[in-house]
Each structure stands twice: as C-alpha cells, then as structure tokens.
CSV table of C-alpha atoms in Angstrom, one decimal:
chain,number,residue,atom,x,y,z
A,1,MET,CA,19.9,18.0,47.9
A,2,SER,CA,21.1,18.9,44.3
A,3,SER,CA,21.4,15.2,42.7
A,4,LYS,CA,23.1,14.6,39.6
A,5,ILE,CA,21.7,16.0,36.3
A,6,VAL,CA,20.3,13.2,34.0
A,7,VAL,CA,18.8,15.3,30.7
A,8,ARG,CA,19.7,18.7,30.0
A,9,VAL,CA,17.6,20.4,27.0
A,10,GLU,CA,19.1,23.6,26.1
A,11,ASP,CA,16.9,25.8,23.6
A,12,LEU,CA,15.2,22.8,21.3
A,13,HIS,CA,13.4,24.0,18.1
A,14,LYS,CA,11.7,21.3,15.5
A,15,ARG,CA,9.9,22.8,12.9
A,16,TYR,CA,7.1,21.0,10.6
A,17,GLY,CA,7.0,22.5,7.4
A,18,ASN,CA,5.9,26.3,8.1
A,19,GLU,CA,4.6,25.3,11.6
A,20,GLU,CA,7.4,25.6,14.7
A,21,VAL,CA,6.2,23.3,17.4
A,22,LEU,CA,9.2,23.7,19.5
A,23,LYS,CA,10.2,27.2,19.7
A,24,GLY,CA,13.1,27.2,21.8
A,25,VAL,CA,12.1,24.6,24.8
A,26,SER,CA,15.0,24.2,27.7
A,27,PHE,CA,15.0,22.0,30.9
A,28,ILE,CA,16.7,20.3,33.5
A,29,LEU,CA,15.7,16.7,35.0
A,30,ARG,CA,17.7,15.5,37.7
A,31,GLN,CA,18.3,11.8,39.4
A,32,GLY,CA,15.4,10.1,40.6
A,33,GLU,CA,13.0,13.1,39.6
A,34,ALA,CA,9.3,12.4,37.7
A,35,LEU,CA,8.7,15.2,35.4
A,36,ALA,CA,5.6,15.9,34.3
A,37,ILE,CA,4.5,17.4,30.5
A,38,ILE,CA,1.0,18.7,30.3
A,39,GLY,CA,-0.9,20.7,28.0
A,40,PRO,CA,-3.3,21.4,24.9
A,41,SER,CA,-3.2,18.8,22.2
A,42,GLY,CA,-0.8,19.7,19.9
A,43,THR,CA,1.8,21.7,21.2
A,44,GLY,CA,4.8,19.9,20.7
A,45,LYS,CA,5.1,17.7,23.6
A,46,SER,CA,5.1,14.5,22.0
A,47,THR,CA,8.0,15.8,19.9
A,48,LEU,CA,9.8,17.2,22.8
A,49,LEU,CA,10.2,13.9,24.3
A,50,ARG,CA,11.3,12.2,20.6
A,51,CYS,CA,13.5,14.5,20.3
A,52,ILE,CA,14.9,13.6,23.5
A,53,ASN,CA,16.0,10.2,22.0
A,54,ARG,CA,16.1,11.3,18.7
A,55,LEU,CA,13.7,9.7,17.2
A,56,THR,CA,12.6,12.9,15.7
A,57,GLU,CA,15.5,15.0,15.1
A,58,PRO,CA,15.5,18.3,16.5
A,59,ASP,CA,16.2,21.4,13.9
A,60,SER,CA,18.6,22.9,16.7
A,61,GLY,CA,19.5,23.5,20.2
A,62,ARG,CA,21.2,21.2,22.8
A,63,ILE,CA,20.7,17.8,24.8
A,64,TRP,CA,22.7,15.7,27.1
A,65,LEU,CA,22.2,12.9,28.6
A,66,GLU,CA,24.3,12.8,32.0
A,67,ASP,CA,27.4,14.7,31.0
A,68,THR,CA,27.2,13.8,27.4
A,69,GLU,CA,26.2,15.3,24.3
A,70,ILE,CA,23.9,13.2,22.1
A,71,THR,CA,23.0,16.2,20.0
A,72,GLY,CA,26.3,15.9,18.1
A,73,ALA,CA,26.8,14.8,14.5
A,74,LYS,CA,28.7,12.1,16.1
A,75,THR,CA,26.7,10.6,18.3
A,76,ASP,CA,25.7,6.6,18.4
A,77,MET,CA,22.5,6.6,18.7
A,78,ASN,CA,22.0,2.9,19.1
A,79,LYS,CA,24.3,3.4,22.2
A,80,ILE,CA,22.3,6.4,23.7
A,81,ARG,CA,19.0,5.3,22.7
A,82,GLN,CA,19.5,1.9,24.8
A,83,GLN,CA,19.7,3.8,27.6
A,84,ILE,CA,16.5,5.4,27.8
A,85,GLY,CA,13.5,3.9,27.8
A,86,PHE,CA,10.9,5.2,25.4
A,87,VAL,CA,6.9,4.0,26.1
A,88,PHE,CA,4.8,4.9,23.1
A,89,GLN,CA,1.0,6.2,23.9
A,90,ASP,CA,0.0,3.1,21.3
A,91,PHE,CA,2.5,0.6,22.8
A,92,ASN,CA,4.0,-0.4,19.8
A,93,LEU,CA,5.1,-4.3,21.2
A,94,PHE,CA,6.6,-6.7,18.3
A,95,ALA,CA,3.7,-8.1,16.8
A,96,HIS,CA,5.2,-11.1,16.2
A,97,LEU,CA,6.9,-12.0,19.4
A,98,THR,CA,5.4,-13.1,22.4
A,99,ALA,CA,5.8,-10.9,25.9
A,100,LEU,CA,8.4,-12.6,26.7
A,101,ASP,CA,10.1,-12.3,23.2
A,102,ASN,CA,9.4,-8.7,22.7
A,103,VAL,CA,11.3,-8.2,26.4
A,104,ARG,CA,13.9,-10.2,25.3
A,105,LEU,CA,14.8,-9.0,22.1
A,106,GLY,CA,17.1,-5.9,23.2
A,107,LEU,CA,18.3,-8.3,25.6
A,108,MET,CA,20.0,-10.4,23.0
A,109,LYS,CA,20.6,-8.2,19.9
A,110,VAL,CA,21.7,-5.0,21.6
A,111,LYS,CA,23.1,-5.9,24.8
A,112,LYS,CA,24.2,-9.0,23.1
A,113,LEU,CA,22.8,-11.1,26.6
A,114,SER,CA,23.1,-15.0,26.1
A,115,LYS,CA,19.7,-16.0,25.8
A,116,GLY,CA,19.1,-17.8,29.4
A,117,GLU,CA,20.4,-15.0,30.4
A,118,ALA,CA,18.0,-12.6,28.5
A,119,SER,CA,15.2,-14.9,29.2
A,120,GLU,CA,16.0,-14.6,33.2
A,121,ARG,CA,16.2,-10.8,32.9
A,122,ALA,CA,13.1,-10.6,30.9
A,123,MET,CA,11.1,-12.7,33.0
A,124,THR,CA,11.8,-10.0,36.0
A,125,GLU,CA,10.6,-7.4,34.9
A,126,LEU,CA,7.4,-9.3,33.1
A,127,LYS,CA,7.5,-10.1,37.2
A,128,ARG,CA,7.8,-6.4,37.9
A,129,VAL,CA,5.2,-5.1,35.9
A,130,GLY,CA,2.6,-7.9,37.2
A,131,LEU,CA,2.5,-10.1,33.7
A,132,ALA,CA,5.1,-12.7,34.5
A,133,GLU,CA,1.9,-15.5,33.6
A,134,LYS,CA,1.7,-13.6,30.5
A,135,ALA,CA,5.3,-13.9,29.1
A,136,LYS,CA,4.0,-16.7,26.2
A,137,ALA,CA,1.4,-14.5,25.0
A,138,TYR,CA,1.2,-12.5,21.7
A,139,PRO,CA,0.4,-8.7,22.1
A,140,ALA,CA,-3.0,-9.4,20.0
A,141,GLN,CA,-3.8,-11.8,22.5
A,142,LEU,CA,-3.1,-9.0,25.6
A,143,SER,CA,-5.8,-6.1,26.9
A,144,GLY,CA,-4.4,-2.5,26.1
A,145,GLY,CA,-3.0,-2.3,29.8
A,146,GLN,CA,-1.5,-5.4,29.4
A,147,GLN,CA,0.7,-4.5,26.4
A,148,GLN,CA,1.5,-1.1,27.9
A,149,ARG,CA,2.9,-3.0,30.8
A,150,VAL,CA,4.9,-5.1,28.9
A,151,SER,CA,5.9,-2.4,26.7
A,152,ILE,CA,7.3,-0.8,30.0
A,153,ALA,CA,9.1,-4.0,31.2
A,154,ARG,CA,10.4,-4.1,27.2
A,155,ALA,CA,11.8,-0.3,28.4
A,156,LEU,CA,13.3,-1.5,31.8
A,157,ALA,CA,15.0,-4.1,30.7
A,158,MET,CA,17.7,-2.4,29.4
A,159,ASP,CA,18.5,-1.1,32.2
A,160,PRO,CA,17.3,2.7,31.2
A,161,LYS,CA,19.0,5.6,32.8
A,162,LEU,CA,15.7,8.1,32.0
A,163,MET,CA,12.1,6.6,30.9
A,164,LEU,CA,10.2,8.5,28.7
A,165,PHE,CA,6.4,7.9,28.3
A,166,ASP,CA,4.5,9.7,25.9
A,167,GLU,CA,1.2,9.7,27.2
A,168,PRO,CA,1.1,6.6,27.7
A,169,THR,CA,-2.5,6.0,28.9
A,170,SER,CA,-4.1,8.1,26.4
A,171,ALA,CA,-4.9,5.1,24.0
A,172,LEU,CA,-6.4,2.8,27.0
A,173,ASP,CA,-10.0,2.5,27.8
A,174,PRO,CA,-10.3,3.9,31.2
A,175,GLU,CA,-11.0,1.2,33.6
A,176,LEU,CA,-7.5,-0.2,31.9
A,177,ILE,CA,-5.6,3.1,32.9
A,178,GLY,CA,-4.9,2.5,36.8
A,179,GLU,CA,-2.9,-0.9,36.2
A,180,VAL,CA,-0.4,1.6,34.0
A,181,LEU,CA,-0.5,4.2,36.5
A,182,GLN,CA,0.1,2.0,39.3
A,183,VAL,CA,3.1,0.2,37.6
A,184,MET,CA,4.5,4.1,36.6
A,185,LYS,CA,3.8,5.1,40.6
A,186,ALA,CA,5.9,2.5,41.6
A,187,LEU,CA,8.8,3.6,39.0
A,188,ALA,CA,9.0,6.6,40.4
A,189,GLY,CA,8.5,5.6,43.7
A,190,GLU,CA,11.7,3.4,43.4
A,191,GLY,CA,13.2,6.8,42.0
A,192,MET,CA,13.4,6.2,38.5
A,193,THR,CA,14.3,9.4,36.6
A,194,MET,CA,11.3,9.7,34.2
A,195,VAL,CA,9.6,12.0,32.2
A,196,VAL,CA,5.8,12.3,31.5
A,197,VAL,CA,3.6,13.6,28.7
A,198,THR,CA,0.2,13.0,30.1
A,199,HIS,CA,-3.2,14.1,30.9
A,200,GLU,CA,-4.1,12.5,33.9
A,201,MET,CA,-3.6,15.2,36.4
A,202,GLY,CA,-4.1,13.1,39.6
A,203,PHE,CA,-1.1,11.4,38.6
A,204,ALA,CA,1.1,14.6,37.6
A,205,ARG,CA,-0.2,15.8,41.0
A,206,SER,CA,0.2,13.2,42.9
A,207,VAL,CA,3.3,11.4,41.6
A,208,CYS,CA,5.5,13.8,40.3
A,209,ASP,CA,8.1,15.8,41.0
A,210,GLU,CA,8.1,18.7,38.5
A,211,VAL,CA,5.4,19.8,35.9
A,212,ILE,CA,6.0,21.6,33.0
A,213,PHE,CA,2.9,23.0,31.1
A,214,MET,CA,3.4,23.7,27.6
A,215,GLU,CA,1.4,25.7,24.9
A,216,GLN,CA,2.1,26.0,21.2
A,217,GLY,CA,6.0,25.1,21.2
A,218,VAL,CA,6.8,26.6,24.4
A,219,ILE,CA,6.9,26.2,28.4
A,220,VAL,CA,4.3,28.8,29.8
A,221,GLU,CA,5.0,27.9,33.2
A,222,GLN,CA,7.2,25.0,35.0
A,223,GLY,CA,7.4,24.3,38.6
A,224,PRO,CA,6.5,21.7,41.9
A,225,PRO,CA,2.9,19.9,41.6
A,226,GLU,CA,1.1,22.0,44.1
A,227,HIS,CA,2.5,25.5,42.6
A,228,ILE,CA,0.8,24.6,39.2
A,229,PHE,CA,-1.9,23.2,40.1
A,230,LEU,CA,-2.9,25.1,43.1
A,231,GLN,CA,-1.4,28.9,42.2
A,232,PRO,CA,-0.6,29.2,38.8
A,233,ARG,CA,0.4,32.1,38.0
A,234,GLN,CA,0.6,32.5,34.2
A,235,PRO,CA,-3.3,33.4,33.0
A,236,ARG,CA,-3.0,30.5,30.1
A,237,THR,CA,-2.3,27.8,32.5
A,238,GLN,CA,-4.9,28.9,35.2
A,239,GLN,CA,-7.7,28.9,32.1
A,240,PHE,CA,-6.3,25.1,31.0
A,241,LEU,CA,-6.2,23.6,34.2
A,242,GLY,CA,-9.5,25.9,34.9
A,243,LYS,CA,-11.2,23.9,31.8
A,244,ILE,CA,-9.9,20.2,33.0
A,245,GLY,CA,-11.1,20.8,36.4
A,246,GLU,CA,-14.8,21.7,35.3
A,247,LEU,CA,-14.6,18.5,33.1
A,248,TYR,CA,-13.4,16.3,35.6
A,249,GLY,CA,-14.9,17.7,38.9
A,250,GLY,CA,-11.9,19.1,40.0
A,251,THR,CA,-8.3,20.0,38.9
A,252,GLY,CA,-6.2,16.8,39.7
A,253,SER,CA,-9.0,14.1,40.4
B,6,MET,CA,11.5,-45.6,-23.0
B,7,ASN,CA,8.2,-46.2,-21.7
B,8,PRO,CA,8.3,-48.2,-18.3
B,9,LEU,CA,4.8,-48.5,-18.8
B,10,ALA,CA,4.9,-50.1,-22.5
B,11,PRO,CA,4.2,-53.6,-21.3
B,12,PHE,CA,1.0,-53.0,-19.6
B,13,CYS,CA,-0.1,-50.3,-22.1
B,14,GLN,CA,-0.2,-52.8,-24.6
B,15,THR,CA,-3.0,-54.1,-23.0
B,16,LEU,CA,-5.0,-51.3,-23.4
B,17,GLU,CA,-7.6,-51.0,-26.1
B,18,GLU,CA,-5.1,-49.0,-29.3
B,19,GLY,CA,-7.0,-45.5,-30.0
B,20,SER,CA,-8.3,-45.2,-26.5
B,21,PHE,CA,-8.2,-42.3,-24.1
B,22,VAL,CA,-6.7,-44.4,-21.4
B,23,ARG,CA,-4.0,-46.1,-24.2
B,24,LEU,CA,-3.0,-42.6,-25.1
B,25,VAL,CA,-2.0,-40.9,-21.0
B,26,CYS,CA,-0.5,-44.8,-20.1
B,27,ASP,CA,1.6,-43.9,-23.5
B,28,ILE,CA,2.2,-40.8,-23.2
B,29,SER,CA,2.5,-39.7,-19.0
B,30,PRO,CA,6.0,-40.9,-18.2
B,31,ARG,CA,7.0,-38.3,-20.9
B,32,LEU,CA,4.8,-35.7,-19.6
B,33,LEU,CA,6.0,-36.4,-16.0
B,34,GLN,CA,9.4,-36.1,-16.9
B,35,GLY,CA,8.5,-32.7,-18.5
B,36,THR,CA,6.5,-31.8,-15.3
B,37,ALA,CA,10.2,-32.2,-13.4
B,38,THR,CA,11.3,-29.5,-15.3
B,39,THR,CA,8.6,-27.4,-15.0
B,40,PHE,CA,9.2,-28.1,-11.5
B,41,GLN,CA,12.9,-27.4,-11.7
B,42,LEU,CA,12.4,-24.2,-13.6
B,43,THR,CA,9.4,-22.9,-11.4
B,44,VAL,CA,11.8,-23.4,-8.1
B,45,LEU,CA,14.9,-21.8,-9.3
B,46,ALA,CA,13.3,-19.1,-10.7
B,47,ILE,CA,10.9,-18.3,-8.0
B,48,ALA,CA,13.9,-18.8,-5.6
B,49,LEU,CA,16.3,-16.5,-7.7
B,50,GLY,CA,13.0,-13.7,-8.0
B,51,LEU,CA,12.5,-14.3,-4.1
B,52,VAL,CA,15.9,-13.1,-3.4
B,53,GLY,CA,15.9,-10.1,-6.0
B,54,GLY,CA,12.2,-9.1,-4.7
B,55,LEU,CA,13.3,-8.5,-1.5
B,56,LEU,CA,16.2,-6.4,-2.4
B,57,LEU,CA,14.5,-5.0,-5.2
B,58,ALA,CA,11.9,-4.2,-2.4
B,59,LEU,CA,14.1,-3.1,0.4
B,60,GLY,CA,16.0,-0.7,-2.1
B,61,ARG,CA,12.4,0.9,-3.1
B,62,VAL,CA,11.7,0.9,0.7
B,63,TYR,CA,15.0,2.2,2.5
B,64,GLY,CA,17.2,2.7,-0.1
B,65,LYS,CA,18.8,6.5,-1.0
B,66,LYS,CA,18.1,7.8,-3.7
B,67,PRO,CA,20.3,6.3,-6.5
B,68,ILE,CA,19.5,2.5,-5.3
B,69,TYR,CA,15.9,3.3,-4.7
B,70,TRP,CA,16.0,5.0,-8.7
B,71,LEU,CA,17.9,1.7,-9.9
B,72,SER,CA,15.3,-0.7,-8.0
B,73,THR,CA,12.4,1.6,-9.3
B,74,ALA,CA,13.6,1.6,-12.9
B,75,TYR,CA,14.0,-2.3,-12.8
B,76,VAL,CA,11.0,-3.3,-11.4
B,77,GLN,CA,8.8,-0.3,-14.4
B,78,PHE,CA,11.0,-1.8,-17.2
B,79,VAL,CA,10.6,-5.6,-16.4
B,80,ARG,CA,6.6,-5.6,-15.3
B,81,GLY,CA,5.9,-2.6,-18.4
B,82,THR,CA,7.4,-5.3,-20.9
B,83,PRO,CA,6.1,-8.7,-21.9
B,84,VAL,CA,7.8,-12.1,-20.6
B,85,LEU,CA,8.5,-13.3,-24.0
B,86,VAL,CA,10.3,-10.2,-25.0
B,87,GLN,CA,12.3,-10.5,-21.7
B,88,LEU,CA,13.4,-14.5,-22.8
B,89,PHE,CA,14.4,-13.9,-26.3
B,90,LEU,CA,16.3,-11.1,-24.6
B,91,ILE,CA,18.3,-13.4,-22.6
B,92,TYR,CA,18.4,-16.1,-25.1
B,93,TYR,CA,18.7,-15.0,-28.3
B,94,GLY,CA,20.1,-11.2,-27.4
B,95,LEU,CA,22.8,-12.1,-25.0
B,96,PRO,CA,24.5,-14.4,-27.5
B,97,ALA,CA,26.0,-11.1,-29.0
B,98,PHE,CA,28.1,-10.3,-25.9
B,99,GLU,CA,29.4,-13.9,-25.9
B,100,ILE,CA,27.2,-15.4,-23.0
B,101,ARG,CA,25.5,-18.5,-24.7
B,102,LEU,CA,23.0,-20.0,-21.8
B,103,ASP,CA,21.1,-23.2,-22.4
B,104,PRO,CA,17.1,-23.1,-23.0
B,105,LEU,CA,16.5,-24.3,-19.2
B,106,THR,CA,19.1,-21.8,-18.1
B,107,ALA,CA,18.0,-19.3,-20.0
B,108,ALA,CA,14.6,-19.5,-19.2
B,109,ILE,CA,15.2,-20.2,-15.4
B,110,ILE,CA,16.9,-16.6,-15.1
B,111,GLY,CA,14.7,-15.0,-17.7
B,112,LEU,CA,11.2,-16.2,-15.0
B,113,GLY,CA,13.7,-15.2,-12.5
B,114,LEU,CA,14.7,-11.8,-13.3
B,115,ASN,CA,10.9,-11.4,-14.2
B,116,SER,CA,9.4,-12.3,-11.0
B,117,ALA,CA,11.6,-10.5,-8.8
B,118,ALA,CA,9.9,-7.3,-10.2
B,119,TYR,CA,6.5,-8.8,-9.2
B,120,GLN,CA,7.8,-9.9,-6.3
B,121,ALA,CA,9.4,-6.8,-5.2
B,122,GLU,CA,6.2,-5.3,-5.2
B,123,TYR,CA,4.3,-7.3,-3.0
B,124,PHE,CA,7.3,-7.1,-0.5
B,125,ARG,CA,7.2,-3.5,-0.3
B,126,GLY,CA,3.5,-3.5,-0.1
B,127,ALA,CA,3.8,-5.8,2.6
B,128,ILE,CA,6.7,-3.6,4.5
B,129,GLN,CA,4.7,-0.5,3.9
B,130,SER,CA,1.7,-2.0,5.6
B,131,ILE,CA,3.7,-2.6,8.4
B,132,GLY,CA,2.8,0.0,11.3
B,133,ARG,CA,5.6,3.0,11.6
B,134,GLY,CA,5.5,2.5,15.2
B,135,GLN,CA,7.4,-0.8,14.9
B,136,MET,CA,10.4,0.6,13.7
B,137,LEU,CA,10.6,3.6,15.8
B,138,ALA,CA,9.8,1.2,19.2
B,139,ALA,CA,12.9,-1.2,17.5
B,140,ARG,CA,14.9,2.0,17.3
B,141,ALA,CA,13.9,3.2,20.6
B,142,VAL,CA,15.1,0.1,21.9
B,143,GLY,CA,18.4,0.6,20.6
B,144,LEU,CA,18.4,-1.7,17.5
B,145,THR,CA,20.0,-0.7,14.2
B,146,ASN,CA,18.0,0.0,11.1
B,147,VAL,CA,19.4,-3.2,10.0
B,148,GLN,CA,18.6,-5.1,12.9
B,149,ALA,CA,15.2,-3.6,13.1
B,150,ILE,CA,14.6,-4.8,9.4
B,151,GLY,CA,15.4,-7.7,9.8
B,152,TYR,CA,14.1,-9.1,13.5
B,153,VAL,CA,11.2,-6.7,13.2
B,154,ILE,CA,9.7,-5.5,10.1
B,155,LEU,CA,10.8,-8.7,7.7
B,156,PRO,CA,9.5,-11.2,9.5
B,157,GLN,CA,6.1,-9.5,9.9
B,158,ALA,CA,6.1,-8.4,6.2
B,159,LEU,CA,7.1,-12.3,5.6
B,160,ARG,CA,4.0,-13.4,7.0
B,161,MET,CA,1.5,-10.8,5.2
B,162,VAL,CA,3.2,-11.5,1.8
B,163,ILE,CA,2.3,-15.4,1.6
B,164,PRO,CA,-1.3,-14.5,0.3
B,165,PRO,CA,-0.2,-12.9,-2.6
B,166,TRP,CA,3.2,-14.4,-3.1
B,167,SER,CA,1.2,-17.6,-3.3
B,168,ASN,CA,-0.4,-16.3,-6.4
B,169,GLU,CA,3.0,-15.5,-7.8
B,170,LEU,CA,4.3,-18.7,-7.6
B,171,ILE,CA,1.2,-20.0,-9.2
B,172,TYR,CA,1.6,-17.7,-11.9
B,173,THR,CA,5.5,-18.6,-12.2
B,174,LEU,CA,4.4,-22.1,-12.6
B,175,LYS,CA,1.9,-21.5,-15.5
B,176,TYR,CA,4.2,-18.8,-17.3
B,177,SER,CA,6.8,-21.1,-17.3
B,178,SER,CA,5.3,-22.8,-19.8
B,179,VAL,CA,6.1,-20.1,-22.4
B,180,ALA,CA,9.9,-21.3,-21.9
B,181,PHE,CA,8.8,-23.9,-24.7
B,182,ILE,CA,9.4,-21.2,-27.2
B,183,ILE,CA,13.1,-21.5,-26.4
B,184,GLY,CA,13.3,-24.9,-26.4
B,185,THR,CA,13.3,-25.8,-22.6
B,186,PRO,CA,11.8,-29.3,-22.6
B,187,GLU,CA,9.4,-28.6,-19.4
B,188,LEU,CA,5.8,-29.8,-19.7
B,189,MET,CA,3.9,-27.8,-22.0
B,190,ALA,CA,7.2,-27.8,-24.6
B,191,THR,CA,6.8,-31.7,-24.1
B,192,GLY,CA,3.2,-31.8,-24.7
B,193,GLN,CA,3.5,-29.6,-27.9
B,194,ILE,CA,6.6,-32.7,-29.1
B,195,ILE,CA,4.1,-35.2,-28.5
B,196,ALA,CA,1.5,-34.3,-29.9
B,197,SER,CA,2.6,-33.5,-33.2
B,198,SER,CA,4.7,-36.8,-33.3
B,199,LEU,CA,1.8,-39.5,-33.0
B,200,ARG,CA,1.4,-41.0,-35.6
B,201,GLY,CA,-0.7,-44.2,-37.2
B,202,PRO,CA,-4.3,-44.6,-35.4
B,203,GLY,CA,-3.1,-42.4,-32.4
B,204,ALA,CA,-2.6,-39.5,-34.3
B,205,PHE,CA,-4.1,-35.9,-34.4
B,206,ARG,CA,-4.8,-36.5,-30.9
B,207,HIS,CA,-4.2,-33.0,-29.8
B,208,PHE,CA,-7.3,-32.0,-27.6
B,209,GLU,CA,-6.9,-35.1,-25.6
B,210,VAL,CA,-2.9,-34.3,-25.0
B,211,PHE,CA,-3.3,-30.9,-24.0
B,212,LEU,CA,-5.9,-31.5,-21.8
B,213,ILE,CA,-3.6,-33.5,-20.0
B,214,VAL,CA,-1.4,-31.4,-20.1
B,215,ALA,CA,-3.8,-28.6,-18.7
B,216,PHE,CA,-4.7,-31.3,-15.8
B,217,ILE,CA,-0.8,-31.7,-14.6
B,218,TYR,CA,-0.9,-27.6,-14.0
B,219,LEU,CA,-4.1,-28.1,-12.6
B,220,VAL,CA,-2.9,-30.4,-9.9
B,221,CYS,CA,0.4,-28.8,-9.6
B,222,VAL,CA,-1.4,-25.6,-9.1
B,223,LEU,CA,-3.7,-27.1,-6.1
B,224,VAL,CA,-0.8,-28.9,-4.4
B,225,ILE,CA,0.9,-25.6,-4.5
B,226,SER,CA,-2.0,-23.7,-3.1
B,227,LYS,CA,-2.7,-26.2,-0.2
B,228,LEU,CA,0.7,-26.5,0.9
B,229,LEU,CA,0.7,-22.4,1.2
B,230,ASP,CA,-2.3,-22.5,2.7
B,231,LEU,CA,-0.3,-24.6,5.4
B,232,LEU,CA,2.6,-22.9,5.6
B,233,GLU,CA,0.4,-19.9,6.0
B,234,GLN,CA,-1.5,-21.1,9.2
B,235,ARG,CA,1.5,-22.6,10.8
B,236,VAL,CA,3.3,-19.1,10.7
B,237,LYS,CA,0.1,-17.2,11.7
B,238,ILE,CA,0.8,-15.1,14.8
B,239,PRO,CA,-1.6,-15.8,17.7
B,240,GLY,CA,-4.7,-13.7,17.8
B,241,LEU,CA,-4.0,-12.0,14.8
B,242,GLU,CA,-6.2,-12.4,12.2
B,243,MET,CA,-4.2,-12.2,8.9
B,244,GLN,CA,-5.8,-10.6,5.7
B,245,ARG,CA,-5.9,-12.1,3.1
B,246,ALA,CA,-5.3,-10.2,0.0
C-alpha cells in the first residue's frame, strides 16, 4: 500500500555561521502518514521543518511537494506555502485580529474568497478545533491551548496538502497540552499528512506512523514507533529515550 | 474688522479683558493658520515617515541607505536652517514658495524624519513570529506588512506619535520667522502694533498666545487618548511610551 509521496527531502544542508545545523537530511513522506521528529534540543529539528516551506532557506538540497520541486529559484513560494500548513511553537496568532479573522485572513487575501465564503469556511475550521464559540475573541483573551487550536484552524482552512507542527505543545502549560494533542490526533486519524517536531513521546508513539530521531543535524535512526521506542538500534537513540524514560517513568508515557 | 468691537467698547479701557476682547479675533485667525500648518505638515510627515520607516526596516541597500541618510540629515540639523533652505534657498533654483507653503513643506519634511523613527521602532517591536506566520499562510511580503505588521505597529505608535503631533504644533511657531501668518506671528504683530494706553503689553499678549497653544495641545492629547482607547486590541495592555 505505497500511496502517493507528498514530501521528498533530499540531502538538505543548512549552516548558521560556523555551525552546520543540517548535515544532509533526506526522507520521504507518503500521503496520510504522520511523521514525528524527536531528538535533543538544538539539533536542527525546527530548522528542518522551516526549510520544508522555506521560511528558512536551505543552503543546499532539494525538496519536492508532490511532483513539484519547490527548491528551484523560480518557485513561487507564496503559492507553495498556502498548501503547507505551519503551526508554530508560540502560536503566532495575529495579535490584532479575532480568532475568526485570524482564520479568515488567508482565505480572503490569499485564496481570494468572498467575506461570506471565508467566514463560513473559517467557522467550519473553528468548530473542528472546538472553538466556534470563541470566534469573536482576540488572541490575548484566549488560553495558550485555545490559541494553538486557532492557529491549527488557521492552517487547516487553507486546505493544506501537508501540515508541519513545530513543537506545538512546548509553550503550553501541562494541563493545556492535552486539548492540542487531541486535535492533532483527530487530524492524523482523518488521514492528514503531517510532520510533527515534538517532545511528546506518548504522542509520537501512539499517533505517528513513522519516527525520526535526529541529533546534531543528522538523522540517527528512523522507523515505525514500535521499533524506535521498543528496540532502538543506535546507542544514541537508546540513551536519549532512556533519559526521557527516567524523567517520565517509562518511554512513551 | 473686529466683529466684537461694539461689545469690546463697553469694557474698561486698558483692562486685561478689554485686551483679550480686542485681540482675540485676530489671534484666532492666526490659530486657524497654525492649525492648517500643523495638520498639513503632520500629514506630509506621516506619509513620508511611513515610507522612510519601511525603507529603513525592509529596504534593500540603496533604499535603506537613502532613507537612513535622510533621517540623519534632518534630525542632525536645526529646523530653522531647514526652513531657511526652503524659503530663502530654493528661489536660487527658480522655486518660489509663499511663506505658508514653505512652512508646511519644511515642517512636514522635518516631521517625516522623526515620525520615521517612531514608526521604525513600532514595526521592529512587532514579534518576528507575526511575519513568519503571515508568510506561512501564503501572504506575500507586502500583504504581510499591510495586513499584519502595520495594523499592529500603527496602534503601538500612537503614544509617541502624539508627542510628535504636539511638538509639530508648537514648533510651527518658528514659521513666523519666514513670515507665515500663524498664531505666534499674529501675536508678535499685535504686541508691537498696540498704541496709546494699551501699548507695551507684550507680557499679556504672549500670555494669551501661550494659553491658546496650551488649549490646542490639551485638546489634541485628549483626542489621541480617545483614539488610542478606541483601537486598543482587547485583552492586550498597550504599552505607553
């Protein structure tokens, strides 16, 4: 059952000054798959994610979205980005707009929907994340978890082929993490293709189809969650998961 | 020419109220010119300042360099010198402006440099994530600036911008030196033209002039406070400068 490839990343390199944050990363992601990227902080996970929609420009390497190479100089990234939903660690909702307007902005200005159509679509997405009743609220009036759900709705409204989550729960109070993970889990269940950079091992293990363990700019190990979490082959992976296990009492809890 | 003249005659000659009654219609005319000068100069400065700020924040090399040089030049030289350059200097290039136009342009170009710095500060205070999020949705750079960055920056800029408006109103008084018939000039003309028992009353005349400036400043402050309240983003405490 090899379905269509949604993203192909080939030999991606990125350097900040003297430090090479990505040292040749390659992977493919098929339609409907949820991929978790785990690993210690500062090992290039977020950079990798931002390179996929070129919010950060990779130094070299190639990326395809479905059949289109998006690393060419002539690529119209505004066209590509609207097909890739991006969820930030710190939400980044537009501070001056209500939840509804946050979701509506891209629909009206990028997709050029009428206000009526955009409102209808935006409300559908807000309902999907369980926040229809907060449509008129401003970001500063919402909890972190609610803000993150609105930002997921904002990304979903654009009908993305792919969703990228950059540590979506790392800035949240522990009791707010659950509501966001639940939305993401439902998305994965509906067959959304997604890449999730996360420290939530439980989520990676139970929701994702594939896990990449990254360290110091390279993929150390990759495989289905049961392999990575139960029988990691690389000593570094074992060590990392062992540490996390100590911290939380068992991997994946 | 004083429509109040018949009433003023009934007041005691040489008294302060008589003076106020006698000269206030002319002072109010001067005030109207001061307002015209201030509003047009601040508007010119607003447009110019926004462009300069965008040039300094987002502009590529030549644009960044030009807008920075402009801001440095204007902020580094006295406004009076700039006014003289425009009013007395431009005729050398066959550009002759009447005093009011010269003052509007001079004060406007001056204010642009200061407003640019306020706008720049406000734009740069908007978190980088806002731009990233806008681009991630598929907005172009220009759309992101127009729909996401500026609406927030313009709200934040209101308190410092109020100061600039008040400064411009007060600095507009230097325009009297090139003969613009604004409030200060009117006061000066009146004070030196009083004759008879009402002569040599500079202190009182300029006290009235000062009072009019004060009232204008207080009204403007209040209006801008109301504007700030009106556009405040709910749930977000706006920082005061």
